[in-house]
Amino acid sequence: MTARTRLEDISVPSVTFRTGGRPPFVITAIGLAFLAIGLGALYGWRRMRAAGKASRTWPATQGRVTATHITVVEKDMTAVDEQPGVRRVSTRYLPEVTYEYTVGTTSYSNNRLTFGTKLMSQNDAAQVVAQYPVQRQVTVYYDAGQPQSSVLERGDVYGCWPVVALLAGLLFALVGALITAIGLSAKG
């Protein structure tokens, strides 16, 4: 005689979550907020990727560089537990190139190099700006459906932001789903 396990014979231990005295609807609301933030980040990631991919097939027109500069972006990196009065700053640079172009009879101006924002070292930013001196003729790739949307370098997003958006979106969505499940299963 063989032993068979029936489904009703399997017992699963129940899990009890402590909500710290908070009503279940508060826990559920917090979970839903995390879930919404996560899904929003994932949506943003998807849009960035789709726009970069779509730009590979955009038509081209000739344009002219009208201005270039490098924006300095400083971020305070001072930790709370560091010495009072000591400030640590991370400095990165963003190359900006403004250009004009014409589609049909309409003129446009834009400053998007590519999809995504890439902060870089001062030397790297200077090299990017050096590729686009003022008055230089450039090839501009534009969205035929929305010609005001254009790039000088088409293709997928570069930089770390797509990865950050993807990972943050996944993390927030998972944490949000977990907190929501805890809130829904908590007994009020």
GROMACS .gro file of C-alpha atoms in nm:
model
  188
    1MET     CA    1   0.000   0.000   0.000
    2THR     CA    2   0.142   0.338  -0.102
    3ALA     CA    3   0.101   0.647   0.104
    4ARG     CA    4  -0.075   0.928  -0.078
    5THR     CA    5  -0.092   1.280   0.053
    6ARG     CA    6  -0.422   1.447   0.000
    7LEU     CA    7  -0.442   1.823  -0.043
    8GLU     CA    8  -0.661   1.859   0.265
    9ASP     CA    9  -0.394   1.681   0.473
   10ILE     CA   10  -0.135   1.955   0.407
   11SER     CA   11  -0.122   2.221   0.671
   12VAL     CA   12   0.035   2.559   0.613
   13PRO     CA   13   0.137   2.759   0.915
   14SER     CA   14  -0.041   3.091   0.941
   15VAL     CA   15   0.158   3.409   0.963
   16THR     CA   16   0.053   3.685   1.196
   17PHE     CA   17   0.176   4.035   1.130
   18ARG     CA   18   0.198   4.294   1.401
   19THR     CA   19   0.097   4.638   1.280
   20GLY     CA   20   0.208   4.829   1.586
   21GLY     CA   21  -0.147   4.917   1.679
   22ARG     CA   22  -0.209   5.096   1.352
   23PRO     CA   23  -0.545   5.034   1.189
   24PRO     CA   24  -0.523   4.800   0.888
   25PHE     CA   25  -0.646   5.072   0.652
   26VAL     CA   26  -0.341   5.288   0.739
   27ILE     CA   27  -0.104   5.001   0.662
   28THR     CA   28  -0.294   4.930   0.340
   29ALA     CA   29  -0.279   5.299   0.240
   30ILE     CA   30   0.097   5.307   0.299
   31GLY     CA   31   0.137   4.991   0.091
   32LEU     CA   32  -0.073   5.134  -0.191
   33ALA     CA   33   0.135   5.454  -0.189
   34PHE     CA   34   0.456   5.250  -0.222
   35LEU     CA   35   0.295   5.044  -0.496
   36ALA     CA   36   0.189   5.358  -0.685
   37ILE     CA   37   0.540   5.507  -0.662
   38GLY     CA   38   0.691   5.181  -0.784
   39LEU     CA   39   0.452   5.148  -1.075
   40GLY     CA   40   0.511   5.514  -1.164
   41ALA     CA   41   0.888   5.460  -1.174
   42LEU     CA   42   0.841   5.149  -1.389
   43TYR     CA   43   0.614   5.345  -1.623
   44GLY     CA   44   0.879   5.620  -1.649
   45TRP     CA   45   1.147   5.361  -1.721
   46ARG     CA   46   0.931   5.205  -1.992
   47ARG     CA   47   0.865   5.544  -2.154
   48MET     CA   48   1.236   5.634  -2.155
   49ARG     CA   49   1.326   5.304  -2.316
   50ALA     CA   50   1.046   5.329  -2.574
   51ALA     CA   51   1.139   5.686  -2.670
   52GLY     CA   52   1.505   5.595  -2.714
   53LYS     CA   53   1.416   5.294  -2.923
   54ALA     CA   54   1.167   5.490  -3.137
   55SER     CA   55   1.426   5.761  -3.208
   56ARG     CA   56   1.634   5.510  -3.404
   57THR     CA   57   1.382   5.537  -3.688
   58TRP     CA   58   1.317   5.912  -3.673
   59PRO     CA   59   1.379   6.113  -3.988
   60ALA     CA   60   1.673   6.353  -4.002
   61THR     CA   61   1.708   6.716  -4.096
   62GLN     CA   62   1.993   6.962  -4.084
   63GLY     CA   63   2.025   7.202  -3.794
   64ARG     CA   64   2.267   7.450  -3.646
   65VAL     CA   65   2.414   7.474  -3.295
   66THR     CA   66   2.319   7.807  -3.136
   67ALA     CA   67   2.467   7.774  -2.786
   68THR     CA   68   2.662   7.538  -2.564
   69HIS     CA   69   2.745   7.539  -2.198
   70ILE     CA   70   2.814   7.308  -1.909
   71THR     CA   71   2.582   7.310  -1.609
   72VAL     CA   72   2.741   7.237  -1.273
   73VAL     CA   73   2.534   7.004  -1.055
   74GLU     CA   74   2.634   6.988  -0.690
   75LYS     CA   75   2.493   6.735  -0.448
   76ASP     CA   76   2.542   6.757  -0.074
   77MET     CA   77   2.694   6.426   0.032
   78THR     CA   78   2.735   6.522   0.397
   79ALA     CA   79   2.617   6.239   0.617
   80VAL     CA   80   2.424   6.316   0.934
   81ASP     CA   81   2.684   6.144   1.151
   82GLU     CA   82   2.982   6.337   1.014
   83GLN     CA   83   3.155   6.621   1.189
   84PRO     CA   84   2.940   6.930   1.232
   85GLY     CA   85   3.047   7.209   1.000
   86VAL     CA   86   3.222   6.975   0.756
   87ARG     CA   87   3.044   6.964   0.422
   88ARG     CA   88   3.110   6.711   0.148
   89VAL     CA   89   2.989   6.798  -0.200
   90SER     CA   90   2.980   6.581  -0.509
   91THR     CA   91   3.018   6.791  -0.823
   92ARG     CA   92   2.912   6.654  -1.161
   93TYR     CA   93   2.863   6.827  -1.494
   94LEU     CA   94   2.587   6.826  -1.755
   95PRO     CA   95   2.676   6.925  -2.112
   96GLU     CA   96   2.405   7.129  -2.281
   97VAL     CA   97   2.383   7.199  -2.652
   98THR     CA   98   2.106   7.420  -2.795
   99TYR     CA   99   2.029   7.385  -3.164
  100GLU     CA  100   1.780   7.507  -3.423
  101TYR     CA  101   1.627   7.310  -3.707
  102THR     CA  102   1.342   7.336  -3.955
  103VAL     CA  103   1.079   7.078  -4.044
  104GLY     CA  104   0.862   7.184  -4.336
  105THR     CA  105   0.816   7.558  -4.287
  106THR     CA  106   0.832   7.555  -3.907
  107SER     CA  107   1.150   7.632  -3.711
  108TYR     CA  108   1.224   7.463  -3.381
  109SER     CA  109   1.482   7.494  -3.105
  110ASN     CA  110   1.580   7.220  -2.864
  111ASN     CA  111   1.862   7.123  -2.628
  112ARG     CA  112   1.816   6.748  -2.594
  113LEU     CA  113   2.129   6.559  -2.691
  114THR     CA  114   1.977   6.217  -2.632
  115PHE     CA  115   1.719   6.053  -2.410
  116GLY     CA  116   1.821   6.044  -2.047
  117THR     CA  117   2.039   6.267  -1.838
  118LYS     CA  118   2.401   6.182  -1.801
  119LEU     CA  119   2.601   6.362  -1.539
  120MET     CA  120   2.971   6.331  -1.596
  121SER     CA  121   3.314   6.461  -1.508
  122GLN     CA  122   3.410   6.813  -1.611
  123ASN     CA  123   3.656   6.675  -1.867
  124ASP     CA  124   3.394   6.444  -2.025
  125ALA     CA  125   3.137   6.724  -2.037
  126ALA     CA  126   3.392   6.952  -2.203
  127GLN     CA  127   3.460   6.683  -2.466
  128VAL     CA  128   3.089   6.652  -2.545
  129VAL     CA  129   3.048   7.030  -2.578
  130ALA     CA  130   3.361   7.046  -2.796
  131GLN     CA  131   3.190   6.813  -3.046
  132TYR     CA  132   2.920   7.076  -3.098
  133PRO     CA  133   3.077   7.422  -3.144
  134VAL     CA  134   2.838   7.714  -3.195
  135GLN     CA  135   2.733   7.760  -3.561
  136ARG     CA  136   2.825   7.401  -3.652
  137GLN     CA  137   2.583   7.223  -3.885
  138VAL     CA  138   2.441   6.913  -3.716
  139THR     CA  139   2.210   6.630  -3.805
  140VAL     CA  140   1.891   6.653  -3.599
  141TYR     CA  141   1.664   6.351  -3.558
  142TYR     CA  142   1.302   6.445  -3.489
  143ASP     CA  143   0.974   6.274  -3.417
  144ALA     CA  144   0.766   6.311  -3.735
  145GLY     CA  145   0.445   6.317  -3.527
  146GLN     CA  146   0.583   6.580  -3.287
  147PRO     CA  147   0.866   6.763  -3.467
  148GLN     CA  148   0.944   6.972  -3.158
  149SER     CA  149   1.078   6.651  -3.001
  150SER     CA  150   1.430   6.593  -3.127
  151VAL     CA  151   1.775   6.460  -3.042
  152LEU     CA  152   2.124   6.490  -3.181
  153GLU     CA  153   2.218   6.136  -3.079
  154ARG     CA  154   1.944   5.883  -3.132
  155GLY     CA  155   1.904   5.547  -2.967
  156ASP     CA  156   1.850   5.408  -2.622
  157VAL     CA  157   1.890   5.611  -2.310
  158TYR     CA  158   2.238   5.624  -2.170
  159GLY     CA  159   2.353   5.694  -1.819
  160CYS     CA  160   2.244   5.533  -1.496
  161TRP     CA  161   1.889   5.673  -1.475
  162PRO     CA  162   1.714   5.393  -1.662
  163VAL     CA  163   1.868   5.135  -1.430
  164VAL     CA  164   1.785   5.346  -1.122
  165ALA     CA  165   1.424   5.388  -1.241
  166LEU     CA  166   1.391   5.016  -1.308
  167LEU     CA  167   1.539   4.903  -0.977
  168ALA     CA  168   1.354   5.166  -0.773
  169GLY     CA  169   1.031   5.079  -0.949
  170LEU     CA  170   1.069   4.711  -0.880
  171LEU     CA  171   1.171   4.768  -0.518
  172PHE     CA  172   0.888   5.009  -0.441
  173ALA     CA  173   0.632   4.791  -0.620
  174LEU     CA  174   0.740   4.479  -0.430
  175VAL     CA  175   0.753   4.655  -0.093
  176GLY     CA  176   0.419   4.820  -0.168
  177ALA     CA  177   0.257   4.490  -0.258
  178LEU     CA  178   0.394   4.331   0.060
  179ILE     CA  179   0.278   4.615   0.286
  180THR     CA  180  -0.063   4.617   0.116
  181ALA     CA  181  -0.097   4.242   0.174
  182ILE     CA  182  -0.004   4.289   0.540
  183GLY     CA  183  -0.259   4.568   0.577
  184LEU     CA  184  -0.532   4.366   0.412
  185SER     CA  185  -0.458   4.057   0.620
  186ALA     CA  186  -0.428   4.241   0.953
  187LYS     CA  187  -0.723   4.211   1.181
  188GLY     CA  188  -0.867   4.545   1.286
   0.00000   0.00000   0.00000
